[in-house]
Short mmCIF file of C-alpha atoms and ligand atoms in Angstrom, two decimals:
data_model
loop_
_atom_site.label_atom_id
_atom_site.label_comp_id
_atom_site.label_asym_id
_atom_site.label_seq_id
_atom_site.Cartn_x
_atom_site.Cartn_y
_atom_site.Cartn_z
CA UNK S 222 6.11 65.90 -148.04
CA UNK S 223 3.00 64.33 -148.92
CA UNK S 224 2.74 61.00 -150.33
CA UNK S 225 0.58 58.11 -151.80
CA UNK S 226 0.71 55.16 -150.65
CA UNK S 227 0.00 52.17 -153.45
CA UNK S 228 -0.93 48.99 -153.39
CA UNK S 229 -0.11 46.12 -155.92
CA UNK S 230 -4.28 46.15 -156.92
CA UNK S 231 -4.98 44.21 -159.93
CA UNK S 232 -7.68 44.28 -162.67
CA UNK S 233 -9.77 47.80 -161.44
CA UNK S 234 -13.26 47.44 -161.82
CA UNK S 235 -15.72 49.96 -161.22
CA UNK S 236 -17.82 52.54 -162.24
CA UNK S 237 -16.22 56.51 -161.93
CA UNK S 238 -17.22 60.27 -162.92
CA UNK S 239 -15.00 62.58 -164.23
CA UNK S 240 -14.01 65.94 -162.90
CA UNK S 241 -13.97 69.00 -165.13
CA UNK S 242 -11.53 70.05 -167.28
CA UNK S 243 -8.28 72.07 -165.60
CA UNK S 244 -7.27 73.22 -169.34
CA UNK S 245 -10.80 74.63 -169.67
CA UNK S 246 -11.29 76.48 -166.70
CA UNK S 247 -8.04 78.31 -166.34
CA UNK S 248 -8.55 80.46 -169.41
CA UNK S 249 -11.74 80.77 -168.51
CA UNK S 250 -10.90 82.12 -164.78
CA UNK S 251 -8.69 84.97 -167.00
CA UNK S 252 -11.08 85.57 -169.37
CA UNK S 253 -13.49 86.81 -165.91
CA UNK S 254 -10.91 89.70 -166.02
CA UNK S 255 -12.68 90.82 -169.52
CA UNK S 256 -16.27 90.87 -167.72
CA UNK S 257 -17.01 93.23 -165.03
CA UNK S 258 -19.50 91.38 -162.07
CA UNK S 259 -19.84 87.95 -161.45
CA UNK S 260 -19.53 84.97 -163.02
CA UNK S 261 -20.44 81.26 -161.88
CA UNK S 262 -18.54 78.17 -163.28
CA UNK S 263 -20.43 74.95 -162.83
CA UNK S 264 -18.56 71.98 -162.29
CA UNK S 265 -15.44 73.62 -161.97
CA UNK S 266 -12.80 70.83 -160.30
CA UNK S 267 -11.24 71.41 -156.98
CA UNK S 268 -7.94 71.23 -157.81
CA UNK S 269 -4.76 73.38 -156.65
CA UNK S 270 -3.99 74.95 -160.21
CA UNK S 271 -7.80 76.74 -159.96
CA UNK S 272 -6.52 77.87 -156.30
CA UNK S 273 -3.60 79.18 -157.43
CA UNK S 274 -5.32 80.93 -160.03
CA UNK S 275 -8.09 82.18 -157.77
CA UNK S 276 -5.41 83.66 -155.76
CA UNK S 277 -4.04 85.52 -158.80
CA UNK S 278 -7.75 87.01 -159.37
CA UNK S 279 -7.47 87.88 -155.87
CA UNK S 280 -4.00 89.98 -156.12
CA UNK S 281 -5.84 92.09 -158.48
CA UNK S 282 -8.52 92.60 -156.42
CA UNK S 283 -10.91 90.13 -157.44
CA UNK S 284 -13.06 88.07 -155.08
CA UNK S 285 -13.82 84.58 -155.87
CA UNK S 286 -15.82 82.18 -153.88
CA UNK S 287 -17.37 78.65 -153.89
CA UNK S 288 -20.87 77.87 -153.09
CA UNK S 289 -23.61 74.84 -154.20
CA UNK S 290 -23.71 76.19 -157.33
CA UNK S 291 -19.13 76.04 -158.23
CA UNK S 292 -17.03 78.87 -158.22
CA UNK S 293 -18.22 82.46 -158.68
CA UNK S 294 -15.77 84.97 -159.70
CA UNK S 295 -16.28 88.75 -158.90
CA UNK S 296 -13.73 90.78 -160.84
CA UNK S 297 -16.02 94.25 -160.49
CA UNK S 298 -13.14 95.48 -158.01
CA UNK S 299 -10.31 94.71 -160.06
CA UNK S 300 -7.79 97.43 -159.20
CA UNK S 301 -4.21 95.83 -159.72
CA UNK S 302 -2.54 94.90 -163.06
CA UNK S 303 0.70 93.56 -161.20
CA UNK S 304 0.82 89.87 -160.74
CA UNK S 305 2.56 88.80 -157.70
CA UNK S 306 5.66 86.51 -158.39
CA UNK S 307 5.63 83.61 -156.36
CA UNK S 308 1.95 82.76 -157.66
CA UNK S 309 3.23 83.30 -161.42
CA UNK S 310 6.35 81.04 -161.06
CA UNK S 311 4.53 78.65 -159.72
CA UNK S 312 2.02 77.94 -161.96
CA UNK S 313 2.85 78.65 -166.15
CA UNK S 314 -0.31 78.91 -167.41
CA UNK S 315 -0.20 82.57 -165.45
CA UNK S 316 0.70 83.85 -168.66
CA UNK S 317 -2.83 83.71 -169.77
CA UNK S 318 -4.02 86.38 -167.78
CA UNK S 319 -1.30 88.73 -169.76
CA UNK S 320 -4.05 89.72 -172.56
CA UNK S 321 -7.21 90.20 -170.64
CA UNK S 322 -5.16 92.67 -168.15
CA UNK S 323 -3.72 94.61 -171.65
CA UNK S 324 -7.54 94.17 -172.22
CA UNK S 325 -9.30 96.11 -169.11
CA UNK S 326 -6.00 97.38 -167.68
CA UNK S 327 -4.31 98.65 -170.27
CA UNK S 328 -1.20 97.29 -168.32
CA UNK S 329 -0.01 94.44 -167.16
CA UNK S 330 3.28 93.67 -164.84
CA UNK S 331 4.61 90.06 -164.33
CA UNK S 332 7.51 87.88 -164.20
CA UNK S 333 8.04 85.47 -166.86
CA UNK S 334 6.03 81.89 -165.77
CA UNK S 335 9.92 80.19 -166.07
CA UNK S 336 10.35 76.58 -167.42
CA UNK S 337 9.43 73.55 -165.48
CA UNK S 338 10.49 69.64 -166.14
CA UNK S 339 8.86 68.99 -168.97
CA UNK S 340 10.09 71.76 -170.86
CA UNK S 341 11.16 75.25 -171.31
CA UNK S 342 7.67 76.94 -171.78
CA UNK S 343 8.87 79.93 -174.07
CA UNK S 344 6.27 82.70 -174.16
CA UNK S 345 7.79 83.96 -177.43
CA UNK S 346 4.69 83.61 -179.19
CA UNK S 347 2.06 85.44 -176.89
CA UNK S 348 4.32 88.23 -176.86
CA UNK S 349 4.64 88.69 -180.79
CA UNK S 350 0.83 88.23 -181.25
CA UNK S 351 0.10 90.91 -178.38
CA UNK S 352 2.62 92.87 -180.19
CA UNK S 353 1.04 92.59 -183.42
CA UNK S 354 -1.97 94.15 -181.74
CA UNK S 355 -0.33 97.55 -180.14
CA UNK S 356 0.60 96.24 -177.02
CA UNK S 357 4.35 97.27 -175.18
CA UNK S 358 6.75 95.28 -173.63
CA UNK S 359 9.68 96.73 -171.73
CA UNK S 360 11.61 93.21 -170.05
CA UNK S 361 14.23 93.47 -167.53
CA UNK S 362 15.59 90.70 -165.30
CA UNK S 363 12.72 88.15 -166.48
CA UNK S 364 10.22 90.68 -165.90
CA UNK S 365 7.56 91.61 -168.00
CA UNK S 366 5.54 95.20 -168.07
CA UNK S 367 3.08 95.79 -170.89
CA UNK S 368 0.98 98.55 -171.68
CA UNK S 369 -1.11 98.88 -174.07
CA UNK S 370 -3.25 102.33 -175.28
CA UNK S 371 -5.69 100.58 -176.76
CA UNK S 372 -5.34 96.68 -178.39
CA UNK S 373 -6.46 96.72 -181.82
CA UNK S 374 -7.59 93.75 -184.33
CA UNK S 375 -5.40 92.84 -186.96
CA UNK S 376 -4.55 89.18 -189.27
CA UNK S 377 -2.12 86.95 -187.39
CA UNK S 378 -0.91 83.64 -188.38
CA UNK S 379 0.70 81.72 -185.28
CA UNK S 380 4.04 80.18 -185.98
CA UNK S 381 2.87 77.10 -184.19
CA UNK S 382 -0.69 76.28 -182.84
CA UNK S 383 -0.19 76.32 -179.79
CA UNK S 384 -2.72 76.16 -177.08
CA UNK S 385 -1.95 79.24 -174.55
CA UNK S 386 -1.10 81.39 -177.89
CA UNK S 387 -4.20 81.02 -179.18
CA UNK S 388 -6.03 81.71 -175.88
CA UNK S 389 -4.06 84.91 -175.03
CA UNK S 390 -5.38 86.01 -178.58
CA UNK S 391 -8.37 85.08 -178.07
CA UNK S 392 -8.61 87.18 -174.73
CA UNK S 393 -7.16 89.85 -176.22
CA UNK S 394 -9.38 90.43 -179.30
CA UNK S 395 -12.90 90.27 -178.02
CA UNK S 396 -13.02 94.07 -176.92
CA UNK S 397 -10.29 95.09 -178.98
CA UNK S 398 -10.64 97.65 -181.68
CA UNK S 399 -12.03 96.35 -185.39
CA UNK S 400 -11.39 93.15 -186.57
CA UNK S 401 -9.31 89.79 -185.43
CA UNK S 402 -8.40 87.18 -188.01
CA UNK S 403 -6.47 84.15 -186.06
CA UNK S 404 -4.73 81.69 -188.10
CA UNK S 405 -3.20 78.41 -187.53
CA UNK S 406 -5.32 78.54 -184.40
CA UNK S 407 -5.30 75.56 -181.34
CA UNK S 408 -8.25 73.22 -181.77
CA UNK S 409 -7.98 72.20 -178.43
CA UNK S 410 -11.51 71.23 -176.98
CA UNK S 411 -10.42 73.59 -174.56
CA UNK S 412 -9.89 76.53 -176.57
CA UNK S 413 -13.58 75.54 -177.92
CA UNK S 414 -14.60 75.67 -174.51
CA UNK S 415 -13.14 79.45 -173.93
CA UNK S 416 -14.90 80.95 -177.06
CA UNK S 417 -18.32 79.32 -175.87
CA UNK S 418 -18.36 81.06 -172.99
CA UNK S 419 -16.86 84.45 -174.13
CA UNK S 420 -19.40 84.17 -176.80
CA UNK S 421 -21.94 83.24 -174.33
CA UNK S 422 -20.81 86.81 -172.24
CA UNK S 423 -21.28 88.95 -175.61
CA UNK S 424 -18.40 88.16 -177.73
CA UNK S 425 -18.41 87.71 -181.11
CA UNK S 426 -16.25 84.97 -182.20
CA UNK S 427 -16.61 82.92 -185.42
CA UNK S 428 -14.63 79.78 -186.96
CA UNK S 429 -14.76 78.04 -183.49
CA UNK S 430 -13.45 74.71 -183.93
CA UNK S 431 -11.13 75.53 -186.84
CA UNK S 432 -8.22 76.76 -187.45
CA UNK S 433 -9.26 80.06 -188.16
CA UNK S 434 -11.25 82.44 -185.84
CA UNK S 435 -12.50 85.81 -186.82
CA UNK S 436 -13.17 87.99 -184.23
CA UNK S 437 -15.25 91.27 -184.10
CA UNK S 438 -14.26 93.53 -180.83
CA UNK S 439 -17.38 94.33 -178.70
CA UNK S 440 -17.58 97.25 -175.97
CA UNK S 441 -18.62 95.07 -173.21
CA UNK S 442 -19.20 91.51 -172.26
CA UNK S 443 -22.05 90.35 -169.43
CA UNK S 444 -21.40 87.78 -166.42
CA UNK S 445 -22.69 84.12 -167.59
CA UNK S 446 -23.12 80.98 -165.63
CA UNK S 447 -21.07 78.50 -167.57
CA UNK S 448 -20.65 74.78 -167.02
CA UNK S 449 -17.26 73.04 -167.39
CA UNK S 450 -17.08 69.62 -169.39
CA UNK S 451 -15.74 66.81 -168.26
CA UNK S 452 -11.78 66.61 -168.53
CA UNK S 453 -10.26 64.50 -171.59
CA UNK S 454 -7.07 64.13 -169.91
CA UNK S 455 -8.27 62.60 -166.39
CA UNK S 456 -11.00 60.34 -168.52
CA UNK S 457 -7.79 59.35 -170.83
CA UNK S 458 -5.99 58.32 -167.40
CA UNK S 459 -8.51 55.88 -166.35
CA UNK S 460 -8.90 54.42 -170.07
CA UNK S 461 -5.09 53.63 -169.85
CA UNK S 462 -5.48 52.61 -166.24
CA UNK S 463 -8.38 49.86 -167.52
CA UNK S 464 -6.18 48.91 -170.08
CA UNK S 465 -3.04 48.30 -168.14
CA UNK S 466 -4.48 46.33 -165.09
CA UNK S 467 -6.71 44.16 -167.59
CA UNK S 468 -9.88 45.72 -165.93
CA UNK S 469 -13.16 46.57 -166.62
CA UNK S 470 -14.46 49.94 -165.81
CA UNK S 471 -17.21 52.47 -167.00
CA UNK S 472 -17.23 56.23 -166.82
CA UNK S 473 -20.30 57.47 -166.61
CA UNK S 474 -19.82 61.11 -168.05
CA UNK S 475 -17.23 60.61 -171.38
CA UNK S 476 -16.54 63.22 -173.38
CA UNK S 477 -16.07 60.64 -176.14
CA UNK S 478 -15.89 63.34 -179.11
CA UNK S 479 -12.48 64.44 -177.64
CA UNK S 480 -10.93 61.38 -177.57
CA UNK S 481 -10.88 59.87 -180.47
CA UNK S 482 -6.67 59.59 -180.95
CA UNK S 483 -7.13 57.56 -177.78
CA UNK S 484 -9.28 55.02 -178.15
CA UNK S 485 -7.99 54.48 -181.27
CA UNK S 486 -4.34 53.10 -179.45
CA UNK S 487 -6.61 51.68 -176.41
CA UNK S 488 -8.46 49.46 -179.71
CA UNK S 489 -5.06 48.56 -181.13
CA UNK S 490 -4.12 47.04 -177.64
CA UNK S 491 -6.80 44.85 -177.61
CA UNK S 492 -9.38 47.00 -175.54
CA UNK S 493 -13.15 46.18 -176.19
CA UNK S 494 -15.48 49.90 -175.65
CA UNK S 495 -19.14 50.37 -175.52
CA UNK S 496 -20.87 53.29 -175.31
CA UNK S 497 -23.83 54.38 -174.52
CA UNK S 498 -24.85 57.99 -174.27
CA UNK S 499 -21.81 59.52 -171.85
CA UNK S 500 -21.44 56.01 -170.81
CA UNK S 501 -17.98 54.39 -172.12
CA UNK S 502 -17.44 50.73 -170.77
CA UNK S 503 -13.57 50.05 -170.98
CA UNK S 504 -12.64 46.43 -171.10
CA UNK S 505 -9.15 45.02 -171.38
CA UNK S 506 -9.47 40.83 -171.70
CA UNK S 507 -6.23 39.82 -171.89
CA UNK S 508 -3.04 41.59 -171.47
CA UNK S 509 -2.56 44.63 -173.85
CA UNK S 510 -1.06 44.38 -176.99
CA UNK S 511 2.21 46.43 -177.74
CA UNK S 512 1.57 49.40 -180.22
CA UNK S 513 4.17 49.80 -183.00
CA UNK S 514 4.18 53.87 -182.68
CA UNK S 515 2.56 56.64 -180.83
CA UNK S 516 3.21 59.79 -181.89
CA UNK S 517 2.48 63.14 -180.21
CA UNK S 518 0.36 65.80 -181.49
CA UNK S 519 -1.38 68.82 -181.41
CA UNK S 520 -5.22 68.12 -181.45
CA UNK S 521 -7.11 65.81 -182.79
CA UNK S 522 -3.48 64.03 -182.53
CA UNK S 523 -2.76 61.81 -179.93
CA UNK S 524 -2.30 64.26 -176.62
CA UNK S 525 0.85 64.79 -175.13
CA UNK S 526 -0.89 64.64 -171.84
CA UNK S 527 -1.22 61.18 -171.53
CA UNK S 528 1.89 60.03 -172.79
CA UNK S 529 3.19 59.12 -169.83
CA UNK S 530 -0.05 57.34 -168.75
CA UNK S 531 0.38 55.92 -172.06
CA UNK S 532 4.11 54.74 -171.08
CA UNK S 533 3.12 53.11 -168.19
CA UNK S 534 0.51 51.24 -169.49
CA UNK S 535 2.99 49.92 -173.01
CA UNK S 536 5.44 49.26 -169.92
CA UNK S 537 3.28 46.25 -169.34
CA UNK S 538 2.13 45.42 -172.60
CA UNK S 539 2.85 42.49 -174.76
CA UNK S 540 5.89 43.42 -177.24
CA UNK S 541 8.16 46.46 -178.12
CA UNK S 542 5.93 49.82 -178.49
CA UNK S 543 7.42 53.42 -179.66
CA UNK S 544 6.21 56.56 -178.46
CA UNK S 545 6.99 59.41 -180.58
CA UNK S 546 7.13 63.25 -178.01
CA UNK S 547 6.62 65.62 -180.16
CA UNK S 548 5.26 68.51 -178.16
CA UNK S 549 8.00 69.06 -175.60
CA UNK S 550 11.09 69.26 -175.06
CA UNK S 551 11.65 66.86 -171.69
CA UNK S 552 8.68 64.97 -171.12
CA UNK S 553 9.99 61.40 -170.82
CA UNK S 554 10.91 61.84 -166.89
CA UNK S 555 9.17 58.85 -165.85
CA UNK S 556 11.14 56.47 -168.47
CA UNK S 557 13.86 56.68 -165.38
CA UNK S 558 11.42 55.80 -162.34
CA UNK S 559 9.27 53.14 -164.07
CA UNK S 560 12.97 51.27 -165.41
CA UNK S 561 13.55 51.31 -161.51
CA UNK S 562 10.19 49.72 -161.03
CA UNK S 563 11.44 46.92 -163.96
CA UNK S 564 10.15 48.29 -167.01
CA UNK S 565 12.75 48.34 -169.99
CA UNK S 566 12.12 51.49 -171.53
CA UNK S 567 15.41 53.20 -173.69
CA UNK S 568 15.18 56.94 -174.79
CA UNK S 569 16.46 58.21 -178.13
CA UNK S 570 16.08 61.43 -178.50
CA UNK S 571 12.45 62.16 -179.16
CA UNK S 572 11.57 58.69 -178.79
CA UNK S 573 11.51 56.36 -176.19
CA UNK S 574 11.19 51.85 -177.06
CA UNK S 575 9.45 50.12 -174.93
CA UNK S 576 9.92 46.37 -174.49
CA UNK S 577 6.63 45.53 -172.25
CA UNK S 578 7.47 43.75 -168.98
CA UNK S 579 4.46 41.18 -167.42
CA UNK S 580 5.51 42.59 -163.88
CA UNK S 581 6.88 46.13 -162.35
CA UNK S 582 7.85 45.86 -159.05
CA UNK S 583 6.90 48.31 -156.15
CA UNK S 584 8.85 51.36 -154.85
CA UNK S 585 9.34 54.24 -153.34
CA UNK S 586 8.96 57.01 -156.36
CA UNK S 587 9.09 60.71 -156.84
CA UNK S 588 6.54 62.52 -158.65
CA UNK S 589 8.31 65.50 -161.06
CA UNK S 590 5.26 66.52 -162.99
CA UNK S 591 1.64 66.59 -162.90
CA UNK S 592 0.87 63.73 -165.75
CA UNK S 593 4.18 62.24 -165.03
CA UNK S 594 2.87 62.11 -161.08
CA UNK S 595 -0.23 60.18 -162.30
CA UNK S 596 1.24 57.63 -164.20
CA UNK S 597 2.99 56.71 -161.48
CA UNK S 598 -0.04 55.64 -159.48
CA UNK S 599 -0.90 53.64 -162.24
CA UNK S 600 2.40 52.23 -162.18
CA UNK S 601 2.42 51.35 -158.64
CA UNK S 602 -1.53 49.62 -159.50
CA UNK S 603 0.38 47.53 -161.62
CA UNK S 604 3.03 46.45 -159.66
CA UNK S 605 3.77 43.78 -156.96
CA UNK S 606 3.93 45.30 -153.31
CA UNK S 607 3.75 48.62 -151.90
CA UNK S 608 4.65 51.41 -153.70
CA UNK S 609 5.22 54.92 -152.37
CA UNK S 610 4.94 58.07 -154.61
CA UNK S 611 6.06 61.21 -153.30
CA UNK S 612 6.03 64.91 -154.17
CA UNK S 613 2.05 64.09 -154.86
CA UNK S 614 1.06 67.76 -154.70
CA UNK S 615 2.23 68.17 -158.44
CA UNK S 616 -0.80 65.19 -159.03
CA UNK S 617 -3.21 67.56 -157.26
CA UNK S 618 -3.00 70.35 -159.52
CA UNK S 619 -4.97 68.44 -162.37
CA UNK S 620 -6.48 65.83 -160.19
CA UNK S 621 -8.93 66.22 -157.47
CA UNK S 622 -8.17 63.62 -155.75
CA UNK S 623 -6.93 60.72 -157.80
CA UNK S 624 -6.70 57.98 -154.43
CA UNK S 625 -10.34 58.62 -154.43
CA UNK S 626 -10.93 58.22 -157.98
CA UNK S 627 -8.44 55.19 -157.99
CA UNK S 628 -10.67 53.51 -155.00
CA UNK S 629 -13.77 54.03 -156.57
CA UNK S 630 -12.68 51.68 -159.41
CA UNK S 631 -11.08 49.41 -156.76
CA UNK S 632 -7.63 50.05 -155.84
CA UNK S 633 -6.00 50.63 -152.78
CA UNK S 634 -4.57 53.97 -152.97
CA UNK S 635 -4.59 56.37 -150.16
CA UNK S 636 -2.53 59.69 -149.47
CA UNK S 637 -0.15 59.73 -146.71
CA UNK S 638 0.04 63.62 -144.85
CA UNK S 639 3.38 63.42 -143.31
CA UNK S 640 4.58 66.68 -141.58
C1 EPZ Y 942 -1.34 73.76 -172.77
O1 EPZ Y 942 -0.08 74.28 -172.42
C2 EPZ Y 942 -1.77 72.86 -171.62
N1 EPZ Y 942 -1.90 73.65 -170.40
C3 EPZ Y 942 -0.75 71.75 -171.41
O2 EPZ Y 942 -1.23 70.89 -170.38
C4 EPZ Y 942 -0.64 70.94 -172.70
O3 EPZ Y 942 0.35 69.94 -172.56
C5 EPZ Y 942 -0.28 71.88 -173.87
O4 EPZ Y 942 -1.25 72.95 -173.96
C6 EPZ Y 942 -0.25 71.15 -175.20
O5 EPZ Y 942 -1.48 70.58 -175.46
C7 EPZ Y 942 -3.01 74.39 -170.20
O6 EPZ Y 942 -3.90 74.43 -171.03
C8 EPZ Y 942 -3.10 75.13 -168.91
P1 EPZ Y 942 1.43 75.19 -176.00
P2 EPZ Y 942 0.59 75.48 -173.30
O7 EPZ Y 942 1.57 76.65 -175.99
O8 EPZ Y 942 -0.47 76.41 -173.74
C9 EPZ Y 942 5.90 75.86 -177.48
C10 EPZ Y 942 -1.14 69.71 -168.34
O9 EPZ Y 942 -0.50 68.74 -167.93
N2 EPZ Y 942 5.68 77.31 -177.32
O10 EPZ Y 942 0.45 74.56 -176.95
O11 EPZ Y 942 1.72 76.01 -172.53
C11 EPZ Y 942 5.94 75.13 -176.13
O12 EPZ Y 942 7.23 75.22 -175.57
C12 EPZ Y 942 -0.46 70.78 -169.16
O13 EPZ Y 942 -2.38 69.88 -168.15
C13 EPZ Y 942 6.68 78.19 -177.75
O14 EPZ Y 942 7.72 77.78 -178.25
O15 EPZ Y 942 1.12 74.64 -174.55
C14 EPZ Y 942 5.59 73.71 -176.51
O16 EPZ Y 942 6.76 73.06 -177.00
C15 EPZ Y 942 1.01 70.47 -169.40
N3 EPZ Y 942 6.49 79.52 -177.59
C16 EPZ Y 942 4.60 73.89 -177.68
O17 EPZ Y 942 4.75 75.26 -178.13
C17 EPZ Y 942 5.34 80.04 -177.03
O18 EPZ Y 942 5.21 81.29 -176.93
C18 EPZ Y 942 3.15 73.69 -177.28
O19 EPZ Y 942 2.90 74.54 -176.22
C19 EPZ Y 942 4.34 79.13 -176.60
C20 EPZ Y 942 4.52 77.77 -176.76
#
């Protein structure tokens, strides 16, 4: 098992870049299905979620690559519409690649993606809005095989805006037949992202940025070069780490815009920002004030993604702080490692109280999750000693490399490659 090694580090000061966004690039990587030829992704991050993904490309015959440029993406000798299982199960956000295989295939064969600790990840959704649109589903045994004649536009209103819904409808309407209205669409910068480059390979998407996207079906979309932004989630993860080690840090490449939940509850615990251009200075004085409530929501609410980063950094705040989970179903795992640590943190229901501690103390952790995983760096940052956080490959499927990103701002953080 690998693991990460942590050291009690104080304030962090420093200066750091951010990686681009995982959430972007993923539907992006299915939406290559839609595009015969090659396409190039700038700035795409190195982490093991646009592996696995790559691999999936490459079950279907795909070829992707890196070179100085990012990650090309070949998909001119796609030949297979079956998904092979292990790579599914292993990563949810498989399911995304269900509508631009109904798209070029016409079929489509996979297991179902399967829960994971933070929740149950239903599909329910993607299913009823491919439905909607002509597609097939015969399920057996958790197994999933579509077909679809020919996918063809129609008005849908999502139950729920959820993020990978609106994406698979997305993927499935730009060279479907007629017209797509979406509505109660995700707003998710990331979702933006995905209809700027579709639109940039031919498609024809209005309403980007609402709630409501109208979307004409073309015959054929082009290869683009396309450049990632900078991920909200990792740049929210060193705002919070700032915050909770009393630091001061600037991040060169901010994408401010998509943050604006956050900084609002980084202001409220006493954090002073200044920004120039891309360039957000993050200074935390004295020790951070408690925060009466955070709640959860879908965007431009307060991400779910950093909640635990947000936990971790209230576990050391000044006063009794609520955070309000109202995205998913199980995603206060790290109340249970952090109280072990010396943080007083009580769960009720879909809230967990927080009565901020002024020390955590080190030891030997288990990651469960990704964000989880990364807020228990942050913890160990905080605390006294040496802290050891294992199961760190669930970190490196959003993160690059966070020990890196941790020792730029000065921390002493390294991974530990134990056989
Ligand atoms: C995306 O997941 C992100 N993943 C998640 O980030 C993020 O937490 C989530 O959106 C919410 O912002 C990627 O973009 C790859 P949803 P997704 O569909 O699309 C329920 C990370 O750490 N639901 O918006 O799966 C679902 O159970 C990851 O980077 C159904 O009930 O999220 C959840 O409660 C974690 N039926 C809620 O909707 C469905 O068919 C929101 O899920 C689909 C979803």
């Amino acid at each position: 098992m690998d693991i990460i090694h942590v050291q009690g580090s104080g304030p962090l000061r420093g200066e750091i870049q951010i990686q681009g966004s995982k959430n972007a690039v993923l539907p992006i990587l299915a939406a290559a299905v839609l595009i015969e030829g090659t396409c190039c992704l700038k700035n795409c991050p190195h982490i093991s979620d646009v592996n696995c993904m790559c691999r999936l490309l490459e079950s279907m015959g795909c070829s992707t690559y890196w070179d100085e440029d990012g990650l090309k993406v070949d998909t001119s000798t796609l030949k297979e519409s079956r998904l092979p299982k292990e790579l599914v199960t292993s990563m949810r956000s498989s399911i995304i690649l269900l509508g631009p295989l109904l798209a070029r295939c016409k079929e489509a064969s996979l297991d179902y993606p399967g829960g994971c600790v933070i929740g149950d990840r239903p599909i329910d959704m993607h299913l009823h809005l491919l439905k909607e649109m002509g597609a097939v589903f015969t399920i057996q045994n958790e197994h999933i095989a579509g077909l679809a004649e020919q996918l063809t536009g129609t008005t849908i209103r999502l139950p729920f805006p959820s993020v990978g819904t609106t994406e698979n409808g997305i993927l499935a309407s730009v060279m479907a037949k007629g017209r797509t209205t979406l509505l109660n669409c995700a707003l998710e910068p990331e979702v933006q992202q995905l209809c700027h480059f579709l639109n940039a390979a031919g498609a024809k998407i209005e309403g980007v940025g609402t709630d409501c996207l109208r979307i004409e079906g073309v015959e054929k979309l082009y290869p683009v070069t396309y450049m990632i932004e900078a991920d909200r989630i990792v740049a929210g993860t060193y705002i919070f780490s700032a915050v909770a080690t009393m630091g001061r840090i600037g991040i060169l490449n901010t994408p401010v815009k998509e943050l604006d939940s956050v900084l609002e509850v980084v202001k409220q615990m006493g954090c002073r920002l200044s920004l120039e251009g891309k360039h957000l200075e993050v200074w935390q004085k004295e020790r951070p004030k408690a925060v009466s409530l955070v709640q959860t929501q879908v965007y431009p609410g307060f991400p779910t993604d950093l909640q635990s980063v947000l936990m971790t950094t209230l576990a050391v705040s000044d006063g009794e702080s609520q955070i309000e989970e109202n995205i998913f179903s199980n995603r206060f795992k790290i109340a249970g490692e952090l109280v072990r640590m010396g943080a007083e943190i009580r769960i009720e229901g879909r809230r967990a109280r927080i009565k901020g501690k002024e020390k955590l103390y080190a030891m030997s952790l288990l990651a469960e999750d990704l964000r989880g995983g990364a807020a228990l760096v942050l913890a160990g940052i905080c605390a006294q000693g040496n802290s050891l956080i294992g199961n760190c490959h669930y970190i490196e499927r959003g993160y690059e490399d966070i020990c890196r990103d941790y020792r730029f701002l000065g921390a002493a953080v390294e991974k530990i490659v134990r056989s």
